[in-house]
Coordinates of C-alpha atoms in Angstrom, one line a residue:
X1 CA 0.0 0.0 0.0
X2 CA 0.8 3.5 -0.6
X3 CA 1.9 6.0 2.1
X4 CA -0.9 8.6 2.9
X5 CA -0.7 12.1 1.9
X6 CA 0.0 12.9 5.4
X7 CA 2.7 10.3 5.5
X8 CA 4.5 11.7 2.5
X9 CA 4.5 15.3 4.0
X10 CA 5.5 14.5 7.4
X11 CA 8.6 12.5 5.0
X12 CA 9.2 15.4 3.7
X13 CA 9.5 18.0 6.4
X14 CA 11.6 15.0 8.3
X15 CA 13.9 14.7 5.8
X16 CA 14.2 19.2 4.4
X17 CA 13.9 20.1 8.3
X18 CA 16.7 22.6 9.7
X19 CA 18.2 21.4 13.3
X20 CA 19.4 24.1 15.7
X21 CA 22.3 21.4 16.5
X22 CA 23.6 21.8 13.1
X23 CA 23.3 25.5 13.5
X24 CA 24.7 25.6 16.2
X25 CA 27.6 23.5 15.2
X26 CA 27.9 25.9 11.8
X27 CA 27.8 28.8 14.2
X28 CA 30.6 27.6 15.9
X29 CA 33.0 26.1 13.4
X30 CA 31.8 28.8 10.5
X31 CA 29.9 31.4 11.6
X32 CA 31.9 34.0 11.0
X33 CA 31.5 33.5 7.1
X34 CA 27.6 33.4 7.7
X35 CA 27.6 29.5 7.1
X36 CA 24.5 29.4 10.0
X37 CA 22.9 31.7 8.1
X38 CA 22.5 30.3 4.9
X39 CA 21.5 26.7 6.6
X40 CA 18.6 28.8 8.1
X41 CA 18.0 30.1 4.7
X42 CA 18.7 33.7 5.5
X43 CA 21.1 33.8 2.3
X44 CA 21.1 37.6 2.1
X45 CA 22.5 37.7 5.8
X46 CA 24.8 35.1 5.4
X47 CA 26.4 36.2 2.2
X48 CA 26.3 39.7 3.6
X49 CA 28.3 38.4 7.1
X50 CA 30.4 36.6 4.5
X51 CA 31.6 39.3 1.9
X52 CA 32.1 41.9 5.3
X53 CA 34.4 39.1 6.9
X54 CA 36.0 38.8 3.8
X55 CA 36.7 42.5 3.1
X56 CA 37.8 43.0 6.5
X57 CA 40.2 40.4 6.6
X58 CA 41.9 42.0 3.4
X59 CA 41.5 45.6 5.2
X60 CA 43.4 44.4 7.9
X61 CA 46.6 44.9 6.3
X62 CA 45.6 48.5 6.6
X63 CA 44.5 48.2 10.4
X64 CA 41.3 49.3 9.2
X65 CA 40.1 45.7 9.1
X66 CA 40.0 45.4 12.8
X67 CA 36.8 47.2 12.9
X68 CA 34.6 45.3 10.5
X69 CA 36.2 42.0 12.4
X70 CA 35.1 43.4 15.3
X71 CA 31.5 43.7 14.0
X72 CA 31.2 40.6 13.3
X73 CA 32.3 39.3 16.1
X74 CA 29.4 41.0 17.9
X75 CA 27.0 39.8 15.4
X76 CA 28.4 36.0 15.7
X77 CA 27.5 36.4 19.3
X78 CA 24.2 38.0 18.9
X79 CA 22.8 34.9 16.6
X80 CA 24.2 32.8 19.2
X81 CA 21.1 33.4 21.0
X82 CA 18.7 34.1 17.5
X83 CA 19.2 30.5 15.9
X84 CA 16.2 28.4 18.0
X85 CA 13.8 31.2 16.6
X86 CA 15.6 31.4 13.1
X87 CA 15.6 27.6 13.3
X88 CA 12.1 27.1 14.0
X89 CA 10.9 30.0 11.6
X90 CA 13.2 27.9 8.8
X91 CA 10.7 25.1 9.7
X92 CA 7.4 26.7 9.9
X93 CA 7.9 28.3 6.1
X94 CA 8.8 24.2 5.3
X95 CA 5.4 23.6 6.5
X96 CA 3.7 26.0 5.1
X97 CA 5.0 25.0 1.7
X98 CA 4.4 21.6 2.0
X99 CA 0.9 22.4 3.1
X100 CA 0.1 24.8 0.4

Protein backbone atom coordinates (compact mmCIF):
# COMPACT_ATOMS: atom_id res chain seq x y z
CA UNK A 1 0.00 0.00 0.00
CA UNK A 2 0.75 3.53 -0.63
CA UNK A 3 1.86 6.01 2.09
CA UNK A 4 -0.90 8.58 2.95
CA UNK A 5 -0.75 12.05 1.89
CA UNK A 6 0.03 12.94 5.42
CA UNK A 7 2.68 10.31 5.47
CA UNK A 8 4.46 11.74 2.52
CA UNK A 9 4.50 15.32 4.01
CA UNK A 10 5.51 14.50 7.39
CA UNK A 11 8.62 12.53 5.01
CA UNK A 12 9.25 15.38 3.71
CA UNK A 13 9.47 17.98 6.36
CA UNK A 14 11.57 15.05 8.34
CA UNK A 15 13.91 14.70 5.78
CA UNK A 16 14.20 19.19 4.44
CA UNK A 17 13.95 20.12 8.31
CA UNK A 18 16.69 22.60 9.68
CA UNK A 19 18.22 21.38 13.26
CA UNK A 20 19.41 24.11 15.70
CA UNK A 21 22.31 21.35 16.46
CA UNK A 22 23.58 21.80 13.13
CA UNK A 23 23.27 25.51 13.45
CA UNK A 24 24.66 25.64 16.22
CA UNK A 25 27.57 23.50 15.20
CA UNK A 26 27.92 25.88 11.83
CA UNK A 27 27.82 28.82 14.20
CA UNK A 28 30.57 27.59 15.88
CA UNK A 29 32.95 26.12 13.41
CA UNK A 30 31.84 28.77 10.50
CA UNK A 31 29.86 31.37 11.63
CA UNK A 32 31.89 34.01 10.97
CA UNK A 33 31.50 33.49 7.07
CA UNK A 34 27.57 33.39 7.71
CA UNK A 35 27.64 29.54 7.06
CA UNK A 36 24.49 29.41 9.99
CA UNK A 37 22.87 31.67 8.07
CA UNK A 38 22.52 30.28 4.88
CA UNK A 39 21.54 26.71 6.55
CA UNK A 40 18.60 28.75 8.08
CA UNK A 41 18.00 30.06 4.68
CA UNK A 42 18.74 33.73 5.48
CA UNK A 43 21.05 33.79 2.29
CA UNK A 44 21.14 37.55 2.11
CA UNK A 45 22.53 37.74 5.75
CA UNK A 46 24.76 35.08 5.36
CA UNK A 47 26.42 36.16 2.25
CA UNK A 48 26.30 39.73 3.59
CA UNK A 49 28.29 38.40 7.11
CA UNK A 50 30.42 36.63 4.54
CA UNK A 51 31.57 39.30 1.92
CA UNK A 52 32.05 41.93 5.29
CA UNK A 53 34.44 39.06 6.85
CA UNK A 54 36.00 38.77 3.85
CA UNK A 55 36.66 42.52 3.12
CA UNK A 56 37.83 43.01 6.48
CA UNK A 57 40.16 40.40 6.63
CA UNK A 58 41.90 41.96 3.44
CA UNK A 59 41.53 45.61 5.24
CA UNK A 60 43.37 44.37 7.93
CA UNK A 61 46.56 44.95 6.28
CA UNK A 62 45.63 48.53 6.61
CA UNK A 63 44.55 48.17 10.41
CA UNK A 64 41.29 49.30 9.17
CA UNK A 65 40.06 45.72 9.12
CA UNK A 66 39.98 45.41 12.83
CA UNK A 67 36.76 47.18 12.90
CA UNK A 68 34.61 45.33 10.47
CA UNK A 69 36.18 42.04 12.39
CA UNK A 70 35.08 43.42 15.34
CA UNK A 71 31.51 43.67 14.01
CA UNK A 72 31.18 40.56 13.28
CA UNK A 73 32.33 39.31 16.10
CA UNK A 74 29.41 41.04 17.88
CA UNK A 75 26.96 39.84 15.37
CA UNK A 76 28.35 35.95 15.69
CA UNK A 77 27.47 36.45 19.27
CA UNK A 78 24.16 37.95 18.94
CA UNK A 79 22.84 34.93 16.59
CA UNK A 80 24.25 32.84 19.20
CA UNK A 81 21.06 33.42 20.98
CA UNK A 82 18.66 34.07 17.49
CA UNK A 83 19.19 30.49 15.92
CA UNK A 84 16.25 28.37 18.01
CA UNK A 85 13.83 31.24 16.56
CA UNK A 86 15.65 31.43 13.13
CA UNK A 87 15.60 27.61 13.34
CA UNK A 88 12.11 27.14 14.02
CA UNK A 89 10.89 29.97 11.58
CA UNK A 90 13.24 27.94 8.77
CA UNK A 91 10.66 25.10 9.69
CA UNK A 92 7.44 26.65 9.87
CA UNK A 93 7.90 28.27 6.13
CA UNK A 94 8.83 24.20 5.32
CA UNK A 95 5.38 23.60 6.53
CA UNK A 96 3.73 26.00 5.11
CA UNK A 97 5.02 25.00 1.72
CA UNK A 98 4.45 21.61 2.01
CA UNK A 99 0.93 22.39 3.13
CA UNK A 100 0.12 24.77 0.43
Amino acid sequence: PRPSPDAIARMRYDAAAKSPLIAYLLWFFLGYGGVHRMYLGRWISGILMLLLFGLSLLLTLVLIGYLGLGLIALWWVIDALLIPGMARRANERLIARLAG
